[in-house]
Short mmCIF file of C-alpha atoms in Angstrom, two decimals:
data_model
loop_
_atom_site.label_atom_id
_atom_site.label_comp_id
_atom_site.label_asym_id
_atom_site.label_seq_id
_atom_site.Cartn_x
_atom_site.Cartn_y
_atom_site.Cartn_z
CA UNK A 1 124.49 -104.68 25.06
CA UNK A 2 125.00 -103.71 20.81
CA UNK A 3 127.15 -100.72 21.61
CA UNK A 4 130.69 -101.19 20.27
CA UNK A 5 132.48 -101.00 22.99
CA UNK A 6 130.65 -103.60 24.89
CA UNK A 7 132.01 -106.66 22.97
CA UNK A 8 134.55 -108.11 20.49
CA UNK A 9 133.15 -108.18 16.52
CA UNK A 10 132.55 -111.76 16.93
CA UNK A 11 130.66 -111.04 19.84
CA UNK A 12 128.16 -108.89 18.45
CA UNK A 13 127.57 -110.45 15.17
CA UNK A 14 126.62 -113.41 17.53
CA UNK A 15 124.40 -110.84 18.92
CA UNK A 16 123.46 -109.86 15.90
CA UNK A 17 121.81 -113.45 14.95
CA UNK A 18 120.60 -113.89 18.11
CA UNK A 19 118.58 -110.76 17.33
CA UNK A 20 117.12 -112.48 13.58
CA UNK A 21 116.61 -116.26 15.00
CA UNK A 22 118.13 -117.77 18.43
CA UNK A 23 118.92 -121.16 18.45
CA UNK A 24 116.73 -123.68 19.53
CA UNK A 25 118.59 -126.17 21.61
CA UNK A 26 121.66 -126.64 24.25
CA UNK A 27 123.78 -127.51 21.11
CA UNK A 28 122.57 -125.00 19.07
CA UNK A 29 123.14 -122.17 21.92
CA UNK A 30 126.85 -124.07 22.68
CA UNK A 31 128.09 -123.78 18.85
CA UNK A 32 126.96 -120.02 18.64
CA UNK A 33 128.93 -119.31 21.59
CA UNK A 34 132.35 -121.62 20.31
CA UNK A 35 131.64 -119.55 17.49
CA UNK A 36 132.70 -116.01 19.07
CA UNK A 37 135.61 -117.68 20.13
CA UNK A 38 138.89 -118.10 18.00
CA UNK A 39 140.48 -121.87 17.01
CA UNK A 40 141.40 -123.54 20.16
CA UNK A 41 145.29 -124.19 18.89
CA UNK A 42 145.22 -120.08 19.18
CA UNK A 43 145.99 -120.31 23.46
CA UNK A 44 146.65 -116.72 24.24
CA UNK A 45 144.59 -115.43 22.00
CA UNK A 46 141.26 -117.50 23.26
CA UNK A 47 142.25 -117.13 26.76
CA UNK A 48 141.57 -113.02 26.39
CA UNK A 49 138.05 -113.47 24.26
CA UNK A 50 137.02 -116.55 27.24
CA UNK A 51 137.53 -113.91 29.69
CA UNK A 52 135.68 -110.76 27.25
CA UNK A 53 132.60 -112.90 27.11
CA UNK A 54 132.20 -113.40 31.07
CA UNK A 55 133.39 -109.51 31.59
CA UNK A 56 130.30 -108.76 29.04
CA UNK A 57 127.93 -111.09 30.07
CA UNK A 58 128.42 -109.26 34.40
CA UNK A 59 128.40 -105.83 32.58
CA UNK A 60 125.29 -106.81 30.82
CA UNK A 61 123.61 -107.69 34.02
CA UNK A 62 125.87 -106.61 36.89
CA UNK A 63 122.94 -107.25 39.53
CA UNK A 64 122.51 -110.87 38.75
CA UNK A 65 125.93 -112.62 36.66
CA UNK A 66 128.56 -112.42 39.75
CA UNK A 67 129.46 -115.68 39.02
CA UNK A 68 130.69 -114.49 35.05
CA UNK A 69 132.47 -111.61 37.22
CA UNK A 70 134.52 -113.43 39.54
CA UNK A 71 135.30 -116.06 36.39
CA UNK A 72 136.27 -113.13 34.18
CA UNK A 73 138.63 -112.20 36.71
CA UNK A 74 139.79 -116.01 37.58
CA UNK A 75 140.12 -116.77 33.75
CA UNK A 76 141.86 -113.27 33.09
CA UNK A 77 144.47 -114.31 35.59
CA UNK A 78 145.20 -118.28 34.21
CA UNK A 79 146.91 -116.52 31.51
CA UNK A 80 150.32 -117.11 33.34
CA UNK A 81 149.75 -120.84 33.71
CA UNK A 82 149.24 -120.79 29.91
CA UNK A 83 152.78 -119.31 29.40
CA UNK A 84 154.49 -122.98 28.64
CA UNK A 85 152.47 -123.04 25.87
CA UNK A 86 153.39 -120.12 23.95
CA UNK A 87 157.61 -121.27 25.00
CA UNK A 88 156.45 -124.67 23.17
CA UNK A 89 154.95 -123.23 20.62
CA UNK A 90 158.69 -121.05 20.08
CA UNK A 91 160.69 -124.96 21.05
CA UNK A 92 158.87 -126.88 18.30
CA UNK A 93 159.05 -124.26 15.48
CA UNK A 94 163.21 -124.40 16.30
CA UNK A 95 163.57 -128.24 16.97
CA UNK A 96 160.34 -129.71 15.84
CA UNK A 97 157.65 -131.62 17.56
CA UNK A 98 158.61 -134.03 20.57
CA UNK A 99 161.51 -132.54 21.35
CA UNK A 100 163.10 -131.50 24.98
CA UNK A 101 163.26 -132.82 28.39
CA UNK A 102 160.59 -134.88 29.94
CA UNK A 103 159.90 -132.63 32.86
CA UNK A 104 159.38 -129.82 30.43
CA UNK A 105 156.89 -132.22 27.90
CA UNK A 106 155.17 -132.80 31.88
CA UNK A 107 154.91 -129.16 32.77
CA UNK A 108 153.17 -128.49 28.92
CA UNK A 109 150.99 -131.39 29.65
CA UNK A 110 149.82 -129.71 32.74
CA UNK A 111 149.49 -126.30 30.79
CA UNK A 112 147.28 -127.62 28.20
CA UNK A 113 144.70 -129.32 31.33
CA UNK A 114 144.51 -125.77 32.14
CA UNK A 115 143.82 -124.43 28.89
CA UNK A 116 140.85 -127.10 29.04
CA UNK A 117 139.77 -126.27 31.89
CA UNK A 118 139.65 -123.07 31.07
CA UNK A 119 137.71 -124.62 27.33
CA UNK A 120 135.12 -126.70 29.23
CA UNK A 121 134.08 -123.81 32.30
CA UNK A 122 133.23 -121.68 28.95
CA UNK A 123 131.63 -124.48 26.92
CA UNK A 124 129.29 -125.74 30.20
CA UNK A 125 127.99 -122.03 31.55
CA UNK A 126 128.57 -118.92 29.06
CA UNK A 127 125.78 -120.08 26.89
CA UNK A 128 123.83 -120.63 29.48
CA UNK A 129 124.09 -116.64 30.71
CA UNK A 130 124.29 -115.99 26.87
CA UNK A 131 120.28 -117.57 26.25
CA UNK A 132 118.95 -116.05 29.46
CA UNK A 133 120.53 -112.34 29.18
CA UNK A 134 119.15 -112.09 25.23
CA UNK A 135 115.82 -113.58 25.43
CA UNK A 136 112.56 -111.88 26.90
CA UNK A 137 111.19 -114.29 29.48
CA UNK A 138 114.87 -115.94 30.45
CA UNK A 139 113.94 -118.08 33.03
CA UNK A 140 111.25 -119.61 30.66
CA UNK A 141 113.46 -120.59 28.17
CA UNK A 142 116.16 -122.11 30.16
CA UNK A 143 113.67 -124.64 31.43
CA UNK A 144 112.45 -125.33 28.29
CA UNK A 145 116.18 -126.48 27.46
CA UNK A 146 117.04 -127.44 31.14
CA UNK A 147 114.49 -129.22 32.73
CA UNK A 148 115.10 -132.84 31.25
CA UNK A 149 118.73 -132.44 31.50
CA UNK A 150 120.65 -134.17 34.71
CA UNK A 151 123.74 -132.50 34.24
CA UNK A 152 122.64 -128.96 34.26
CA UNK A 153 120.26 -129.16 37.39
CA UNK A 154 122.20 -126.85 39.34
CA UNK A 155 122.46 -124.65 36.67
CA UNK A 156 118.96 -124.59 36.52
CA UNK A 157 118.17 -124.06 40.47
CA UNK A 158 120.60 -121.48 40.13
CA UNK A 159 119.23 -119.67 37.37
CA UNK A 160 115.71 -120.16 39.25
CA UNK A 161 116.87 -118.47 42.39
CA UNK A 162 118.65 -115.94 39.82
CA UNK A 163 115.43 -114.85 38.43
CA UNK A 164 113.47 -115.14 41.01
CA UNK A 165 115.28 -112.30 43.25
CA UNK A 166 116.08 -109.88 40.47
CA UNK A 167 112.25 -109.82 40.25
CA UNK A 168 112.30 -108.31 43.58
CA UNK A 169 115.11 -106.26 42.58
CA UNK A 170 113.35 -104.81 39.60
CA UNK A 171 110.06 -103.91 41.93
CA UNK A 172 110.13 -100.27 42.60
CA UNK A 173 107.46 -101.75 45.35
CA UNK A 174 110.09 -103.66 46.98
CA UNK A 175 110.84 -102.84 50.83
CA UNK A 176 115.12 -102.34 51.79
CA UNK A 177 114.55 -105.66 53.22
CA UNK A 178 113.26 -107.49 50.68
CA UNK A 179 116.21 -106.76 48.79
CA UNK A 180 118.12 -107.29 51.05
CA UNK A 181 116.73 -111.00 50.39
CA UNK A 182 116.60 -111.00 47.63
CA UNK A 183 120.51 -109.95 46.66
CA UNK A 184 121.24 -112.94 48.89
CA UNK A 185 118.87 -115.09 46.75
CA UNK A 186 121.14 -114.09 44.07
CA UNK A 187 124.41 -114.74 45.68
CA UNK A 188 123.05 -118.76 46.47
CA UNK A 189 122.26 -119.04 42.49
CA UNK A 190 125.14 -118.00 41.79
CA UNK A 191 127.41 -120.12 44.15
CA UNK A 192 125.12 -122.93 42.86
CA UNK A 193 127.21 -121.99 39.73
CA UNK A 194 130.36 -122.05 41.48
CA UNK A 195 129.74 -125.37 43.09
CA UNK A 196 128.69 -127.28 39.22
CA UNK A 197 131.57 -125.70 37.87
CA UNK A 198 134.47 -126.71 40.17
CA UNK A 199 132.42 -130.00 41.25
CA UNK A 200 131.40 -130.98 37.85
CA UNK A 201 134.19 -129.38 35.73
CA UNK A 202 137.08 -128.37 37.57
CA UNK A 203 137.75 -131.35 39.28
CA UNK A 204 138.35 -133.93 36.73
CA UNK A 205 141.08 -131.25 34.93
CA UNK A 206 142.60 -131.33 38.29
CA UNK A 207 142.87 -134.80 39.12
CA UNK A 208 145.00 -135.38 35.83
CA UNK A 209 147.49 -132.79 36.71
CA UNK A 210 150.76 -133.89 37.95
CA UNK A 211 151.60 -134.09 41.60
CA UNK A 212 154.04 -131.25 41.11
CA UNK A 213 152.05 -129.30 39.20
CA UNK A 214 149.10 -129.72 41.94
CA UNK A 215 151.70 -128.27 44.74
CA UNK A 216 152.45 -125.40 42.33
CA UNK A 217 148.94 -124.12 41.79
CA UNK A 218 148.31 -124.38 45.51
CA UNK A 219 151.72 -122.22 46.35
CA UNK A 220 150.99 -119.97 43.81
CA UNK A 221 146.91 -119.80 43.41
CA UNK A 222 145.49 -116.48 45.01
CA UNK A 223 142.81 -113.72 43.87
CA UNK A 224 143.30 -110.49 43.63
CA UNK A 225 140.61 -108.02 41.25
CA UNK A 226 143.91 -105.38 40.59
CA UNK A 227 142.30 -102.40 43.04
CA UNK A 228 143.84 -98.90 42.65
CA UNK A 229 146.78 -98.63 45.85
CA UNK A 230 148.14 -101.07 48.70
CA UNK A 231 145.98 -100.77 50.51
CA UNK A 232 142.99 -101.77 48.75
CA UNK A 233 145.13 -104.78 47.66
CA UNK A 234 145.80 -105.94 50.49
CA UNK A 235 142.02 -106.20 51.37
CA UNK A 236 140.97 -108.03 48.22
CA UNK A 237 144.18 -110.57 48.16
CA UNK A 238 143.55 -113.98 49.04
CA UNK A 239 145.85 -117.00 48.84
CA UNK A 240 144.94 -120.50 49.07
CA UNK A 241 148.28 -121.16 50.64
CA UNK A 242 148.09 -118.58 53.26
CA UNK A 243 144.24 -119.19 54.54
CA UNK A 244 145.17 -123.10 54.45
CA UNK A 245 148.07 -122.19 56.54
CA UNK A 246 146.26 -120.12 58.70
CA UNK A 247 143.88 -122.55 59.97
CA UNK A 248 145.38 -126.09 60.14
CA UNK A 249 146.80 -126.75 62.98
CA UNK A 250 150.49 -128.60 61.87
CA UNK A 251 149.63 -131.23 64.59
CA UNK A 252 147.31 -132.56 62.78
CA UNK A 253 148.83 -132.27 59.56
CA UNK A 254 150.72 -135.46 60.92
CA UNK A 255 150.61 -138.68 58.27
CA UNK A 256 147.97 -136.62 56.40
CA UNK A 257 148.06 -135.19 52.84
CA UNK A 258 148.34 -131.50 53.05
CA UNK A 259 145.89 -129.33 51.80
CA UNK A 260 146.23 -128.72 48.12
CA UNK A 261 143.94 -126.65 45.73
CA UNK A 262 143.59 -129.83 43.54
CA UNK A 263 141.52 -131.19 45.95
CA UNK A 264 137.81 -130.36 45.37
CA UNK A 265 137.08 -129.82 49.28
CA UNK A 266 139.99 -128.14 50.16
CA UNK A 267 139.59 -125.56 47.16
CA UNK A 268 135.87 -125.43 48.15
CA UNK A 269 136.35 -124.07 52.00
CA UNK A 270 138.85 -121.32 50.13
CA UNK A 271 136.46 -119.78 47.50
CA UNK A 272 133.27 -120.04 50.01
CA UNK A 273 134.91 -118.64 52.76
CA UNK A 274 137.70 -116.28 51.35
CA UNK A 275 137.17 -115.62 46.98
CA UNK A 276 134.05 -115.07 47.49
CA UNK A 277 133.21 -112.90 50.09
CA UNK A 278 136.09 -110.81 49.23
CA UNK A 279 134.47 -110.87 45.99
CA UNK A 280 131.43 -109.52 47.18
CA UNK A 281 132.61 -106.59 49.05
CA UNK A 282 134.22 -105.89 45.89
CA UNK A 283 130.96 -106.20 43.77
CA UNK A 284 129.60 -103.69 46.10
CA UNK A 285 132.09 -101.19 43.98
CA UNK A 286 130.55 -100.96 40.59
CA UNK A 287 132.80 -98.19 39.63
CA UNK A 288 135.83 -100.66 40.87
CA UNK A 289 134.06 -103.73 39.52
CA UNK A 290 133.45 -102.21 35.99
CA UNK A 291 136.70 -100.11 35.62
CA UNK A 292 138.50 -103.34 35.62
CA UNK A 293 136.48 -105.49 33.90
CA UNK A 294 136.19 -102.93 31.00
CA UNK A 295 140.06 -103.24 30.94
CA UNK A 296 139.20 -106.94 30.12
CA UNK A 297 137.01 -105.91 27.88
CA UNK A 298 139.68 -103.46 26.07
CA UNK A 299 142.56 -105.79 25.94
CA UNK A 300 140.52 -108.44 23.64
CA UNK A 301 139.60 -105.13 21.69
CA UNK A 302 142.92 -104.34 20.91
CA UNK A 303 144.02 -107.73 20.03
CA UNK A 304 141.02 -108.54 17.97
CA UNK A 305 142.65 -108.58 14.88
CA UNK A 306 145.73 -109.80 15.48
CA UNK A 307 146.90 -112.86 13.94
CA UNK A 308 147.78 -115.34 15.79
CA UNK A 309 149.08 -117.22 12.81
CA UNK A 310 148.40 -120.03 10.55
CA UNK A 311 148.63 -123.57 12.26
CA UNK A 312 149.88 -126.57 10.43
CA UNK A 313 148.02 -129.43 10.56
CA UNK A 314 150.60 -131.43 13.53
CA UNK A 315 149.95 -128.13 15.30
CA UNK A 316 146.78 -128.47 15.71
CA UNK A 317 146.73 -131.96 16.21
CA UNK A 318 148.95 -131.35 19.29
CA UNK A 319 147.48 -127.95 20.15
CA UNK A 320 144.08 -129.94 21.81
CA UNK A 321 144.69 -133.08 23.82
CA UNK A 322 143.95 -136.03 22.51
CA UNK A 323 141.49 -136.84 25.27
CA UNK A 324 139.90 -133.39 24.67
CA UNK A 325 139.08 -133.69 21.56
CA UNK A 326 137.68 -136.99 21.63
CA UNK A 327 135.78 -135.59 24.52
CA UNK A 328 134.44 -132.68 22.08
CA UNK A 329 133.77 -135.33 19.47
CA UNK A 330 131.78 -137.32 21.25
CA UNK A 331 129.19 -134.10 22.34
CA UNK A 332 129.13 -133.12 18.39
CA UNK A 333 128.34 -136.91 17.65
CA UNK A 334 125.43 -137.20 20.65
CA UNK A 335 124.37 -133.48 19.85
CA UNK A 336 123.51 -134.96 16.44
CA UNK A 337 122.33 -137.95 17.45
CA UNK A 338 120.38 -137.06 20.49
CA UNK A 339 117.33 -135.25 20.20
CA UNK A 340 116.30 -131.77 20.44
CA UNK A 341 117.88 -131.39 23.58
CA UNK A 342 121.22 -133.13 23.54
CA UNK A 343 123.63 -131.29 24.82
#
């Protein structure tokens, strides 16, 4: 894990700090994970680093960290939805804050919500992977940190399943049937992580998206694993819109709202029935998946020293929505006053 080709400089520094003394609280682990990333105002750079951290986690423990592999690719694709924020920054530089048509402001607000969602997922879940994989007994550490945290109960259950399956796979005397059962158990554990991510973290943010953005995201949401050649690309490609159309009776939609990816139940059906099975087949070809995740790591490394510019105080305020800054401030306050295991 300490190889220079395996992560950004800030990630390697974080790993070095863990070796000299790991954090003892959830707040400490979250703070350490946050230090790996640049400031939130550097939207594109931060997105690359988040994607890179997930790719690093998967490659550190590919037999178990399936959620991290899916998250790396999903976060990598999110960069397209963040484009309005880059354009908005250029417009503010030219015309000053507060300018532009109302529709454009709605568009940038939606892009900010998607950016905040990407940040919130990282804040909630990456540190757990970091703590588990860097500890000699990761599951014991997570039990101590998470057993009294109601919010993290599904995450702890997921890692319990993941750890149990890992121990079976690492036993050289395990039978082929037991190994197959262990792999299924690991996937069930990762599905618990995915369900928590979608229900607890993603859904409250998606509820804030405008109607127009919800429709556009539903149309544009697709998963592709950037495989070699058109045949492989088609095999692994899945679109929320076409998936739901193929399984919906048009007559049954009369008087009802059409499926939207911002609706949890609609989105979850697509994820578990189409996205996850495709990633599972994709994951069965280690050289291909490692090559794609290494490209994500390389993109972050090659931009690691690229400046984002020094934002003014007003730029920093505009870059982070008030609601998100308030939530993060409340989390820090709770961590400071809520005891050793406060989140």
